[in-house]
Every structure is written in C-alpha cells, then in structure tokens.
XYZ file of C-alpha atoms in Angstrom:
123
model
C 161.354 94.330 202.567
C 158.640 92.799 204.717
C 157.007 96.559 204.899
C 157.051 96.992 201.530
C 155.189 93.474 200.482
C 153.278 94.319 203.389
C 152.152 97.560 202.060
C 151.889 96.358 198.636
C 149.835 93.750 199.399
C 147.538 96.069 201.800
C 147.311 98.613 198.570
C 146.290 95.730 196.340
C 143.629 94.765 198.962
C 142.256 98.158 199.435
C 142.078 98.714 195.235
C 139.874 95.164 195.345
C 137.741 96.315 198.658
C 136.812 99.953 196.836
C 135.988 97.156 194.027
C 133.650 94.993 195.589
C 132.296 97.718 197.591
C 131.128 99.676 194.534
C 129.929 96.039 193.398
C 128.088 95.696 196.564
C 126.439 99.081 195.968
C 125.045 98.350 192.934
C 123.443 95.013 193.537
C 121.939 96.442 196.569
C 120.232 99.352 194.242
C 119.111 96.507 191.710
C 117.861 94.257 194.922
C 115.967 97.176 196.436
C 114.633 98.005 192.667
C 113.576 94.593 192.089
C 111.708 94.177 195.191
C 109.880 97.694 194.163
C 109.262 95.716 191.057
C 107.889 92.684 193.006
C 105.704 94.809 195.134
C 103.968 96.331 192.498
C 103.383 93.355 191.022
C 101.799 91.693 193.751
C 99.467 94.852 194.264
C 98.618 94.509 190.467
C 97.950 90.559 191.019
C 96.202 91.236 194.391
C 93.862 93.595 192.473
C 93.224 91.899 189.502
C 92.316 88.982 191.571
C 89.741 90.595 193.173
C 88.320 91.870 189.982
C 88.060 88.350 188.813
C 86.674 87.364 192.231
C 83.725 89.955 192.066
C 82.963 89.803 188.465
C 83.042 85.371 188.781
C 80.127 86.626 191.704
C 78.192 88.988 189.196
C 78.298 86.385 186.521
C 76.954 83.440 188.835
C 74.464 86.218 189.748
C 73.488 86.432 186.474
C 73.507 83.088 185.870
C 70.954 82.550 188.626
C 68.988 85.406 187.186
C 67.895 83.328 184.166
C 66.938 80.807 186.165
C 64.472 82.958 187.792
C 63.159 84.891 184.415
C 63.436 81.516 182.727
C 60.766 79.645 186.057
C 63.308 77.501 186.599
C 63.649 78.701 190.003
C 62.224 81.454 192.398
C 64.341 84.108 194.376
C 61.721 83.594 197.408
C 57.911 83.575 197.938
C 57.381 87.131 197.454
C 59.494 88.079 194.258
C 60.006 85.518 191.239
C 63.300 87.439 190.300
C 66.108 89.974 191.110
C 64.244 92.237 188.808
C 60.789 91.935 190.230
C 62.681 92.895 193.762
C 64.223 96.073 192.856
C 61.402 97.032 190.589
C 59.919 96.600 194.138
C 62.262 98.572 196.138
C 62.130 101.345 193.415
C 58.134 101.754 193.654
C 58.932 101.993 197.432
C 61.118 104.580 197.260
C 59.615 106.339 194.499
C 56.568 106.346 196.814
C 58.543 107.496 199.971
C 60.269 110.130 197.653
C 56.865 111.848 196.621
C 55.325 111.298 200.061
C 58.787 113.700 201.800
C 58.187 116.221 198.978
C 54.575 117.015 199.592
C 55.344 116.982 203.711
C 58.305 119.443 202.296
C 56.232 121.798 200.741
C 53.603 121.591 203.848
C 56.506 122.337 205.990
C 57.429 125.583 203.311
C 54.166 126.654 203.385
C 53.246 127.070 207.236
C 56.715 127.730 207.972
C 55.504 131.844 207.739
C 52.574 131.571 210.142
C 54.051 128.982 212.333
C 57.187 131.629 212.586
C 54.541 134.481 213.422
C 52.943 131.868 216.403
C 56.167 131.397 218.217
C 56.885 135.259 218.067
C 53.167 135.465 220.010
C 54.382 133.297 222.623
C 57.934 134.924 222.824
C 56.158 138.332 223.521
C-alpha cells in the first residue's frame, strides 16, 4: 500500500515535471527571441541616433553658413565662408590636376628615347 501511493504519487510528479519542463522550454525560446528582439532594437536606436547626431552637426553647419554669406560673421581671415574655402581648395586642385597631366604626357613622350639611353649604357 505504501508502494503503490508511493508510485502513484512519483507518476503524478513525473506527468507535472514533463509539464513544466516543456513550459520551461518554451519561455526560454520566447526569452532568447525577445532579447533578439531587444538587440535589434537597440542597433536600430543606436543608429538612428547617430543619424540625428550628424545631421543636428550639418544643420548647425548650415546654420553658421548663413551667417557667413549673410556678413554676420567670418569663417577666418582668409575665406569669408565655407563656400569661398572649397571654391578655394577646388581651384587648387584643379590646378595641381592639370599641372600632373602635362608632367604625364612629358613623361609619355620621352619615355621612347629615355628607354633607348639606358639601353646605351646597358651595352
């Protein structure tokens, strides 16, 4: 008799473990799911921050822009604006640009005789 209630009892006990188990499970797939979820999220938040921290910087920029164009203030001594820099920096490089071309096509055109003078003092 004590066996029995024994081993009824242990049957009912094993039934609710496999229960709660399976419960268990679950909620530990919806946990881990959820903190995908989360994760994401943050990433997404993180991002988007960022976007809203750069583009707050290119509108203050802007901002400080019409001051310039506007003579409400001056960039520094040399350039009244943003604009009047890079304008700068593009004749520069426009310059620098043409000046590399034309010592290209020097270098192109000797490179035929100065090929023939090593070969005289290789031989």
């Amino acid at each position: 008799e004590f066996e029995e209630k024994y081993l009824e009892k242990k049957n009912i006990y094993s039934n609710q473990r496999v229960g709660y188990d399976s419960e268990l499970q679950k909620l530990e797939q919806q946990v881990d799911s959820m903190k995908k979820v989360c994760n994401n999220l943050e990433t997404r938040y993180s991002r988007m921050q960022s976007e809203i921290d750069v583009n707050m910087i290119r509108l203050e920029k802007v901002k400080q822009e019409e001051k310039y164009q506007n003579g409400q203030d001056v960039l520094d001594k040399q350039f009244k604006c943003y604009r009047d820099l890079y304008d700068s920096e593009i004749s520069k490089l426009l310059h620098l640009s043409k000046s590399l071309r034309n010592e290209q096509e020097k270098i192109r055109k000797g490179h035929k005789e100065n090929i023939e003078q090593k070969d005289y003092f290789i031989y």
